[in-house]
């Protein structure tokens, strides 16, 4: 039995939108429960780090609930306007481009501190909690929270964020949020005022005023810690699209919010560096696969050979059997399928049993033609539909289909020291431990061969000579004990 697979837009069933509706509603309910749990955790949090993380997670839940709600409204509008018709004309039918994966990594945001702030900072500098939100449709992701002070020149995020269901018209909104982790001027005002009163009036009166202000400060500390000390504000934002995708490190412009008087403000250059990779499904998955007969000319005679052909990544790879793909055997024939390729059905007569089509590629001013024949008319229609869909995907994803971009999932690194404890001095901030280097099995074997001069491979081990002091314990030596009389 011949195996054939087809990926592409088909007529939707009546139950599919209802399933999507239920799935989105379940996600909204899940995020609502998570938000309720975060609120309870926030009410019990006493440490500043706990409050910062709780408020960050609360913002993430709210952003996801809002995104799911908007997606649910769009889905209801699509169901209302759905006609349910399918067009059989391959060239003129309305098509939808294939989905793809979008990965954002290696985010670097440079800071522009003044020399007096960065180098001559004798006092303890203010610290800021920074994180990013990535929004695309109903998907919202966040990065880890990092702590930044005036000694840091770049805000770095090591996260790799992947959107699995992105279209070529994707718009990813990047939002950078900042929060000053130091005590606000509002909570510090009573303490400063009490200190001034103690030094300006009598000692007895100053103690009474100080006790009253201290009680007021304690009553509002729990409220102000969650409101004033852990309030994130939008620091900067930008939008990334298909034109921004590139298999390299690239700089993007930022729109900055706030000014120097804002408590959350940081001196940004106005740029963000990151690596944005796009992987269309047509580049990593099989668009269509099945058996075809390829025409050959051998000594002036026409012959045919049966090949298993796979359309993928702008190429038609032909094998003798499907098992050769799993065995990673080189294909017997590779035909380019790009925007310059022309495919024509050579026989459109329904009465004839031959169903041929030609693939024409211009190379060096000449047209190279490959002729294939399908088993029946239904297979020919499936192949023609797959080719037209593939051409449409290539035209929509543009430069992302010229070469496959790789998504690199980086191994987790050791977090910076300023994320784990508060900085007290340069001595305490120094990291003494050297970075751990993981050796592979081949590296260990190579090292063992070099240490044993190749004897590790043949199983012979040279007996190591005992140390000189070992002869005293082999029983062949007498030990003479002398008595020393003073």
Short mmCIF file of C-alpha atoms in Angstrom, two decimals:
data_model
loop_
_atom_site.label_atom_id
_atom_site.label_comp_id
_atom_site.label_asym_id
_atom_site.label_seq_id
_atom_site.Cartn_x
_atom_site.Cartn_y
_atom_site.Cartn_z
CA UNK A 1 0.00 0.00 0.00
CA UNK A 2 1.40 3.36 -0.97
CA UNK A 3 1.88 5.91 1.74
CA UNK A 4 0.87 9.48 1.08
CA UNK A 5 0.62 12.38 3.46
CA UNK A 6 -0.78 15.80 2.81
CA UNK A 7 -0.42 18.96 4.89
CA UNK A 8 -2.34 22.05 3.93
CA UNK A 9 -5.57 23.96 4.47
CA UNK A 10 -8.69 21.84 4.26
CA UNK A 11 -12.36 22.49 4.90
CA UNK A 12 -13.00 22.88 8.63
CA UNK A 13 -15.45 20.62 10.35
CA UNK A 14 -18.35 22.04 12.27
CA UNK A 15 -17.00 20.85 15.62
CA UNK A 16 -13.53 22.41 15.35
CA UNK A 17 -14.46 25.99 16.35
CA UNK A 18 -16.44 24.67 19.32
CA UNK A 19 -13.37 22.71 20.49
CA UNK A 20 -11.23 25.85 20.21
CA UNK A 21 -13.87 27.78 22.13
CA UNK A 22 -13.77 25.26 25.00
CA UNK A 23 -9.97 25.18 24.99
CA UNK A 24 -9.66 28.96 25.30
CA UNK A 25 -12.29 29.06 28.05
CA UNK A 26 -10.37 26.38 29.98
CA UNK A 27 -7.20 28.48 29.71
CA UNK A 28 -9.05 31.52 31.05
CA UNK A 29 -10.33 29.50 34.00
CA UNK A 30 -6.84 28.16 34.71
CA UNK A 31 -5.24 31.60 34.67
CA UNK A 32 -8.02 32.90 36.94
CA UNK A 33 -7.28 30.19 39.52
CA UNK A 34 -3.57 30.94 39.30
CA UNK A 35 -4.25 34.64 39.80
CA UNK A 36 -6.31 33.93 42.92
CA UNK A 37 -3.43 31.88 44.30
CA UNK A 38 -0.93 34.64 43.56
CA UNK A 39 -3.15 37.14 45.40
CA UNK A 40 -3.14 34.91 48.48
CA UNK A 41 0.62 34.50 48.25
CA UNK A 42 1.06 38.26 47.90
CA UNK A 43 -0.99 38.92 51.01
CA UNK A 44 1.29 36.60 53.02
CA UNK A 45 4.60 37.76 51.55
CA UNK A 46 6.93 39.75 53.80
CA UNK A 47 10.21 39.64 51.89
CA UNK A 48 10.83 42.16 49.13
CA UNK A 49 11.98 39.46 46.69
CA UNK A 50 8.78 37.48 47.25
CA UNK A 51 6.63 40.54 46.64
CA UNK A 52 8.47 41.39 43.41
CA UNK A 53 7.99 37.89 41.98
CA UNK A 54 4.35 37.72 43.11
CA UNK A 55 3.46 41.04 41.48
CA UNK A 56 5.28 39.97 38.29
CA UNK A 57 3.29 36.71 38.13
CA UNK A 58 0.10 38.65 38.81
CA UNK A 59 0.78 40.88 35.80
CA UNK A 60 1.46 37.80 33.65
CA UNK A 61 -1.87 36.22 34.63
CA UNK A 62 -3.79 39.41 33.88
CA UNK A 63 -2.09 39.79 30.50
CA UNK A 64 -2.93 36.20 29.53
CA UNK A 65 -6.56 36.50 30.63
CA UNK A 66 -6.93 39.64 28.52
CA UNK A 67 -5.28 37.98 25.51
CA UNK A 68 -7.48 34.86 25.79
CA UNK A 69 -10.61 37.01 26.05
CA UNK A 70 -9.75 38.92 22.88
CA UNK A 71 -8.97 35.67 21.06
CA UNK A 72 -12.31 34.23 22.13
CA UNK A 73 -14.11 37.25 20.68
CA UNK A 74 -12.24 36.89 17.37
CA UNK A 75 -13.13 33.21 17.19
CA UNK A 76 -16.82 33.94 17.71
CA UNK A 77 -16.69 36.49 14.88
CA UNK A 78 -15.03 33.94 12.57
CA UNK A 79 -17.72 31.37 13.32
CA UNK A 80 -20.42 33.90 12.49
CA UNK A 81 -18.80 34.81 9.16
CA UNK A 82 -17.75 31.26 8.16
CA UNK A 83 -19.23 30.08 4.85
CA UNK A 84 -17.84 26.54 4.85
CA UNK A 85 -17.08 26.43 1.12
CA UNK A 86 -14.03 24.85 -0.48
CA UNK A 87 -12.53 26.01 -3.76
CA UNK A 88 -11.04 23.36 -6.04
CA UNK A 89 -9.24 25.83 -8.30
CA UNK A 90 -5.63 25.52 -7.18
CA UNK A 91 -4.37 28.80 -8.61
CA UNK A 92 -7.19 31.19 -7.67
CA UNK A 93 -8.40 29.78 -4.32
CA UNK A 94 -7.90 31.78 -1.14
CA UNK A 95 -4.98 30.24 0.72
CA UNK A 96 -3.60 30.39 4.19
CA UNK A 97 0.14 30.22 4.67
CA UNK A 98 1.63 27.52 6.85
CA UNK A 99 2.43 28.18 10.48
CA UNK A 100 5.91 28.42 11.88
CA UNK A 101 8.02 28.69 15.02
CA UNK A 102 9.35 32.05 16.17
CA UNK A 103 12.16 32.12 18.75
CA UNK A 104 13.49 35.14 20.63
CA UNK A 105 16.79 34.78 22.49
CA UNK A 106 19.98 36.60 23.56
CA UNK A 107 18.23 39.81 24.60
CA UNK A 108 20.63 42.63 25.47
CA UNK A 109 19.49 46.13 26.45
CA UNK A 110 22.42 48.56 26.88
CA UNK A 111 22.32 51.21 29.60
CA UNK A 112 23.76 54.73 29.39
CA UNK A 113 24.87 55.65 32.89
CA UNK A 114 26.76 58.86 33.57
CA UNK A 115 30.43 58.45 34.44
CA UNK A 116 29.81 59.88 37.90
CA UNK A 117 27.05 57.34 38.52
CA UNK A 118 28.85 54.32 37.11
CA UNK A 119 32.45 54.81 38.29
CA UNK A 120 32.27 57.20 41.26
CA UNK A 121 29.32 55.70 43.05
CA UNK A 122 30.38 55.57 46.70
CA UNK A 123 26.96 55.13 48.23
CA UNK A 124 24.75 52.13 47.74
CA UNK A 125 23.05 52.61 44.37
CA UNK A 126 19.39 52.02 43.70
CA UNK A 127 18.36 48.64 42.37
CA UNK A 128 15.72 47.96 39.75
CA UNK A 129 13.77 44.77 39.02
CA UNK A 130 13.41 44.26 35.26
CA UNK A 131 11.52 41.69 33.18
CA UNK A 132 9.99 41.42 29.69
CA UNK A 133 6.60 40.35 28.36
CA UNK A 134 6.20 38.96 24.83
CA UNK A 135 2.70 39.15 23.37
CA UNK A 136 1.46 37.62 20.12
CA UNK A 137 -2.24 36.93 19.72
CA UNK A 138 -3.41 34.72 22.57
CA UNK A 139 0.13 33.79 23.62
CA UNK A 140 1.90 35.75 26.35
CA UNK A 141 5.32 34.79 27.74
CA UNK A 142 7.66 36.39 30.23
CA UNK A 143 11.36 36.33 31.06
CA UNK A 144 13.14 35.89 34.34
CA UNK A 145 13.36 38.89 36.61
CA UNK A 146 16.82 40.46 36.81
CA UNK A 147 18.16 43.01 39.28
CA UNK A 148 20.03 45.99 37.83
CA UNK A 149 22.02 48.74 39.52
CA UNK A 150 24.45 51.44 38.37
CA UNK A 151 27.31 48.95 38.07
CA UNK A 152 25.51 47.06 35.28
CA UNK A 153 26.05 48.22 31.70
CA UNK A 154 23.70 45.79 29.93
CA UNK A 155 20.38 44.23 30.89
CA UNK A 156 20.72 40.59 29.82
CA UNK A 157 17.98 37.95 29.53
CA UNK A 158 19.12 34.39 28.85
CA UNK A 159 15.62 33.02 28.19
CA UNK A 160 14.64 31.42 24.88
CA UNK A 161 10.98 32.20 24.11
CA UNK A 162 9.30 30.16 21.35
CA UNK A 163 5.95 30.81 19.67
CA UNK A 164 4.85 27.56 18.01
CA UNK A 165 1.83 28.74 15.99
CA UNK A 166 2.92 31.93 14.25
CA UNK A 167 1.89 33.04 10.78
CA UNK A 168 4.07 35.05 8.38
CA UNK A 169 2.15 38.19 9.36
CA UNK A 170 3.06 37.81 13.05
CA UNK A 171 3.48 40.84 15.29
CA UNK A 172 5.31 40.24 18.57
CA UNK A 173 5.02 43.09 21.04
CA UNK A 174 7.95 43.27 23.44
CA UNK A 175 7.24 45.14 26.68
CA UNK A 176 9.98 45.92 29.23
CA UNK A 177 8.82 46.57 32.79
CA UNK A 178 10.83 48.19 35.58
CA UNK A 179 10.39 48.61 39.32
CA UNK A 180 12.63 50.40 41.81
CA UNK A 181 13.31 47.93 44.64
CA UNK A 182 14.42 50.58 47.15
CA UNK A 183 12.04 52.06 49.71
CA UNK A 184 10.00 54.83 48.21
CA UNK A 185 10.18 58.41 49.32
CA UNK A 186 6.66 58.06 50.75
CA UNK A 187 7.66 55.35 53.23
CA UNK A 188 10.92 57.11 54.09
CA UNK A 189 9.29 60.47 54.85
CA UNK A 190 8.19 59.66 58.48
CA UNK A 191 11.66 58.37 59.38
CA UNK A 192 13.41 61.39 57.90
CA UNK A 193 11.01 63.75 59.63
CA UNK A 194 11.47 62.04 63.00
CA UNK A 195 15.23 62.26 62.69
CA UNK A 196 15.06 65.98 61.99
CA UNK A 197 12.67 66.58 64.91
CA UNK A 198 14.90 64.69 67.34
CA UNK A 199 17.83 66.95 66.50
CA UNK A 200 15.87 70.23 66.40
CA UNK A 201 13.66 70.06 69.54
CA UNK A 202 14.10 68.77 73.06
CA UNK A 203 14.98 65.15 73.66
CA UNK A 204 11.78 64.25 75.55
CA UNK A 205 9.48 65.84 72.99
CA UNK A 206 11.45 64.32 70.17
CA UNK A 207 11.03 60.81 71.60
CA UNK A 208 7.24 61.21 71.80
CA UNK A 209 6.95 62.46 68.21
CA UNK A 210 9.29 59.71 67.03
CA UNK A 211 7.18 56.96 68.68
CA UNK A 212 3.97 58.28 67.10
CA UNK A 213 5.52 58.47 63.63
CA UNK A 214 7.04 55.02 64.06
CA UNK A 215 3.60 53.52 64.83
CA UNK A 216 2.11 55.18 61.72
CA UNK A 217 5.01 53.90 59.67
CA UNK A 218 4.44 50.31 60.83
CA UNK A 219 0.71 50.41 60.04
CA UNK A 220 1.23 51.51 56.47
CA UNK A 221 4.36 49.43 55.79
CA UNK A 222 2.43 46.31 54.78
CA UNK A 223 0.28 48.28 52.35
CA UNK A 224 3.06 50.43 50.93
CA UNK A 225 5.37 47.43 50.44
CA UNK A 226 2.92 45.90 47.97
CA UNK A 227 1.90 49.16 46.29
CA UNK A 228 4.85 51.55 46.31
CA UNK A 229 7.85 49.20 46.48
CA UNK A 230 6.60 46.61 43.97
CA UNK A 231 4.81 48.58 41.30
CA UNK A 232 6.06 47.73 37.81
CA UNK A 233 5.82 50.35 35.10
CA UNK A 234 6.24 50.04 31.35
CA UNK A 235 9.79 51.24 30.68
CA UNK A 236 10.04 50.60 26.92
CA UNK A 237 8.40 48.60 24.15
CA UNK A 238 8.84 47.58 20.52
CA UNK A 239 7.19 45.36 17.91
CA UNK A 240 8.98 42.58 15.98
CA UNK A 241 7.72 41.23 12.65
CA UNK A 242 8.89 39.01 9.79
CA UNK A 243 11.27 41.69 8.51
CA UNK A 244 13.08 41.55 11.86
CA UNK A 245 13.76 37.81 11.59
CA UNK A 246 17.36 36.94 10.84
CA UNK A 247 19.72 34.12 11.77
CA UNK A 248 22.07 36.51 13.61
CA UNK A 249 22.27 39.12 16.36
CA UNK A 250 20.34 42.23 15.35
CA UNK A 251 19.50 45.64 16.84
CA UNK A 252 15.94 46.97 17.14
CA UNK A 253 14.67 50.39 18.17
CA UNK A 254 12.81 50.90 21.44
CA UNK A 255 10.08 53.36 22.35
CA UNK A 256 10.95 54.63 25.85
CA UNK A 257 8.36 55.64 28.46
CA UNK A 258 8.89 57.96 31.41
CA UNK A 259 11.70 60.39 32.16
CA UNK A 260 14.47 60.97 34.70
CA UNK A 261 11.95 62.01 37.34
CA UNK A 262 10.14 58.65 37.18
CA UNK A 263 11.04 56.21 39.95
CA UNK A 264 11.22 53.29 37.49
CA UNK A 265 13.28 55.15 34.86
CA UNK A 266 16.59 53.76 33.58
CA UNK A 267 18.96 55.49 31.12
CA UNK A 268 18.40 53.37 28.01
CA UNK A 269 20.17 53.93 24.72
CA UNK A 270 16.90 53.33 22.93
CA UNK A 271 17.99 50.02 21.34
CA UNK A 272 17.49 46.35 22.04
CA UNK A 273 19.68 43.57 20.65
CA UNK A 274 18.29 40.08 20.22
CA UNK A 275 18.20 37.05 17.93
CA UNK A 276 14.83 36.52 16.23
CA UNK A 277 14.58 33.21 14.33
CA UNK A 278 11.67 32.08 12.14
CA UNK A 279 11.15 28.44 11.14
CA UNK A 280 8.22 27.97 8.73
CA UNK A 281 6.60 24.55 8.83
CA UNK A 282 7.28 24.08 5.12
CA UNK A 283 11.02 24.16 5.90
CA UNK A 284 11.02 21.55 8.67
CA UNK A 285 8.01 19.34 7.85
CA UNK A 286 6.99 17.31 4.81
CA UNK A 287 4.50 19.25 2.70
CA UNK A 288 3.57 16.17 0.68
CA UNK A 289 5.04 12.72 0.10
CA UNK A 290 4.21 9.83 -2.22
CA UNK A 291 5.37 7.67 -5.13
CA UNK A 292 5.97 9.17 -8.58
CA UNK A 293 7.41 7.81 -11.81
CA UNK A 294 10.31 9.86 -13.13
CA UNK A 295 11.16 9.88 -16.84
CA UNK A 296 14.73 9.13 -17.93
CA UNK A 297 16.55 9.13 -21.25
CA UNK A 298 18.98 6.19 -21.56
CA UNK A 299 20.76 5.92 -24.92
CA UNK A 300 17.96 7.76 -26.66
CA UNK A 301 15.27 5.56 -25.14
CA UNK A 302 12.66 6.73 -22.66
CA UNK A 303 12.50 4.76 -19.42
CA UNK A 304 10.73 5.31 -16.12
CA UNK A 305 11.82 4.70 -12.56
CA UNK A 306 9.56 4.65 -9.54
CA UNK A 307 10.66 6.97 -6.74
CA UNK A 308 9.33 7.98 -3.37
CA UNK A 309 9.26 11.79 -3.52
CA UNK A 310 9.13 14.21 -0.58
CA UNK A 311 8.32 17.92 -0.98
CA UNK A 312 10.02 19.86 1.80
CA UNK A 313 12.06 23.00 2.31
CA UNK A 314 12.00 24.17 -1.31
CA UNK A 315 13.18 20.82 -2.64
CA UNK A 316 11.66 17.68 -4.12
CA UNK A 317 13.83 14.86 -2.74
CA UNK A 318 13.40 11.50 -4.49
CA UNK A 319 14.30 8.14 -2.91
CA UNK A 320 13.87 4.58 -4.07
CA UNK A 321 12.06 3.51 -0.89
CA UNK A 322 10.64 5.36 2.12
CA UNK A 323 12.99 3.42 4.38
CA UNK A 324 15.95 5.28 2.90
CA UNK A 325 14.73 8.46 4.60
CA UNK A 326 14.91 6.89 8.05
CA UNK A 327 18.31 5.42 7.20
CA UNK A 328 19.50 8.90 6.14
CA UNK A 329 20.52 7.74 2.67
CA UNK A 330 21.30 10.43 0.13
CA UNK A 331 18.37 10.93 -2.27
CA UNK A 332 18.69 9.62 -5.81
CA UNK A 333 17.40 12.93 -7.22
CA UNK A 334 16.89 16.43 -5.81
CA UNK A 335 14.81 18.98 -7.75
CA UNK A 336 14.64 22.62 -6.62
CA UNK A 337 11.17 24.03 -5.96
CA UNK A 338 11.46 27.80 -5.55
CA UNK A 339 9.84 31.00 -6.81
CA UNK A 340 11.55 30.56 -10.21
CA UNK A 341 10.21 27.03 -10.71
CA UNK A 342 7.43 26.38 -13.24
CA UNK A 343 5.18 23.32 -12.92
CA UNK A 344 2.82 22.35 -15.71
CA UNK A 345 0.34 19.52 -16.06
CA UNK A 346 1.12 17.91 -19.42
CA UNK A 347 -2.15 16.02 -19.81
CA UNK A 348 -5.48 17.38 -18.58
CA UNK A 349 -7.68 14.91 -20.49
CA UNK A 350 -9.76 12.87 -18.06
CA UNK A 351 -10.10 9.98 -20.53
CA UNK A 352 -6.35 9.33 -20.81
CA UNK A 353 -4.62 7.16 -18.25
CA UNK A 354 -1.28 9.04 -18.27
CA UNK A 355 -1.07 11.87 -15.76
CA UNK A 356 2.25 13.64 -16.28
CA UNK A 357 3.57 17.00 -15.09
CA UNK A 358 6.83 18.79 -15.74
CA UNK A 359 9.08 20.71 -13.31
CA UNK A 360 11.10 23.42 -15.08
CA UNK A 361 13.97 25.28 -13.39
CA UNK A 362 16.07 27.97 -15.12
CA UNK A 363 19.78 27.31 -14.49
CA UNK A 364 22.57 29.36 -16.11
CA UNK A 365 20.28 30.65 -18.84
CA UNK A 366 18.95 27.19 -19.64
CA UNK A 367 15.74 25.44 -18.65
CA UNK A 368 16.22 22.08 -16.94
CA UNK A 369 13.06 19.98 -17.17
CA UNK A 370 12.11 16.96 -15.11
CA UNK A 371 9.02 14.97 -16.07
CA UNK A 372 7.05 13.00 -13.50
CA UNK A 373 3.93 10.82 -13.77
CA UNK A 374 1.37 10.21 -11.03
CA UNK A 375 -0.44 6.90 -10.55
CA UNK A 376 -3.91 8.34 -11.12
CA UNK A 377 -5.74 11.60 -11.52
CA UNK A 378 -6.47 11.97 -7.81
CA UNK A 379 -2.76 11.76 -7.00
CA UNK A 380 -2.00 14.31 -9.71
CA UNK A 381 -4.47 16.75 -8.17
CA UNK A 382 -2.97 16.25 -4.72
CA UNK A 383 0.54 16.92 -6.04
CA UNK A 384 -0.56 20.04 -7.91
CA UNK A 385 -2.35 21.34 -4.80
CA UNK A 386 0.79 20.68 -2.70
CA UNK A 387 3.00 22.53 -5.20
CA UNK A 388 0.72 25.58 -5.31
CA UNK A 389 0.46 25.64 -1.53
CA UNK A 390 4.23 25.39 -1.23
CA UNK A 391 4.72 28.27 -3.66
CA UNK A 392 2.33 30.35 -1.58
CA UNK A 393 4.18 29.51 1.66
CA UNK A 394 7.51 30.50 0.10
CA UNK A 395 6.09 33.81 -1.09
CA UNK A 396 4.64 34.65 2.33
CA UNK A 397 7.60 33.67 4.51
CA UNK A 398 10.03 35.35 2.06
CA UNK A 399 13.69 35.29 3.16
CA UNK A 400 12.97 32.79 5.95
CA UNK A 401 12.61 30.08 3.29
CA UNK A 402 15.95 30.73 1.62
CA UNK A 403 17.85 28.83 4.31
CA UNK A 404 16.71 27.01 7.42
CA UNK A 405 17.31 29.05 10.57
CA UNK A 406 18.26 27.02 13.61
CA UNK A 407 16.68 27.47 17.02
CA UNK A 408 19.31 26.91 19.68
CA UNK A 409 18.07 25.97 23.13
CA UNK A 410 20.82 27.15 25.46
CA UNK A 411 21.67 25.26 28.61
CA UNK A 412 20.83 27.08 31.83
CA UNK A 413 23.71 29.13 33.12
CA UNK A 414 24.73 29.95 36.64
CA UNK A 415 22.75 33.04 37.72
CA UNK A 416 24.72 36.21 38.42
CA UNK A 417 25.70 36.75 42.00
CA UNK A 418 23.61 39.90 42.40
CA UNK A 419 20.48 37.83 41.79
CA UNK A 420 21.10 35.56 44.78
CA UNK A 421 22.17 38.02 47.49
CA UNK A 422 22.57 41.68 48.13
CA UNK A 423 25.91 43.18 47.18
CA UNK A 424 27.96 44.43 50.14
CA UNK A 425 31.45 44.90 48.75
CA UNK A 426 33.60 43.99 45.79
CA UNK A 427 35.24 41.22 47.80
CA UNK A 428 31.93 39.53 48.57
CA UNK A 429 30.71 39.96 45.00
CA UNK A 430 33.66 38.07 43.49
CA UNK A 431 32.80 34.61 42.19
CA UNK A 432 35.62 32.27 43.23
CA UNK A 433 34.20 29.13 41.65
CA UNK A 434 35.35 28.60 38.11
CA UNK A 435 32.72 27.74 35.49
CA UNK A 436 32.00 24.04 35.24
CA UNK A 437 33.03 22.47 31.97
CA UNK A 438 31.10 19.36 31.05
CA UNK A 439 33.18 16.87 29.07
CA UNK A 440 31.60 14.53 26.61
CA UNK A 441 32.31 10.80 26.49
CA UNK A 442 34.61 11.20 23.48
CA UNK A 443 36.67 13.83 25.31
CA UNK A 444 37.10 11.53 28.31
CA UNK A 445 38.17 8.62 26.10
CA UNK A 446 40.63 10.82 24.22
CA UNK A 447 42.12 12.06 27.49
CA UNK A 448 42.46 8.48 28.77
CA UNK A 449 44.24 7.40 25.57
CA UNK A 450 46.73 10.23 25.87
CA UNK A 451 47.43 9.45 29.53
CA UNK A 452 48.05 5.72 28.87
CA UNK A 453 49.84 6.09 25.49
CA UNK A 454 47.20 4.03 23.74
CA UNK A 455 47.24 1.11 26.20
CA UNK A 456 43.70 2.04 27.26
CA UNK A 457 42.35 0.65 23.97
CA UNK A 458 44.08 -2.77 24.09
CA UNK A 459 43.32 -3.39 27.76
CA UNK A 460 46.95 -3.44 28.96
CA UNK A 461 47.71 -1.38 31.98
CA UNK A 462 51.25 -0.64 33.03
CA UNK A 463 51.81 -1.46 36.67
CA UNK A 464 52.67 1.65 38.47
CA UNK A 465 55.87 1.55 40.54
CA UNK A 466 55.29 1.74 44.28
CA UNK A 467 56.53 4.79 46.16
CA UNK A 468 59.94 4.52 47.90
CA UNK A 469 58.49 4.51 51.39
CA UNK A 470 56.36 1.42 50.62
CA UNK A 471 59.33 -0.93 51.14
CA UNK A 472 59.18 -0.29 54.87
CA UNK A 473 55.85 -2.10 55.06
CA UNK A 474 56.55 -5.22 52.93
CA UNK A 475 57.97 -7.24 55.85
CA UNK A 476 61.52 -7.57 54.44
CA UNK A 477 63.06 -4.80 56.49
CA UNK A 478 63.86 -4.79 60.19
CA UNK A 479 63.16 -1.75 62.17
CA UNK A 480 65.72 -0.96 64.85
CA UNK A 481 64.46 1.08 67.75
CA UNK A 482 67.03 3.11 69.68
CA UNK A 483 66.64 4.38 73.16
CA UNK A 484 67.89 7.81 73.79
CA UNK A 485 68.93 8.54 77.37
CA UNK A 486 69.24 12.12 78.33
#
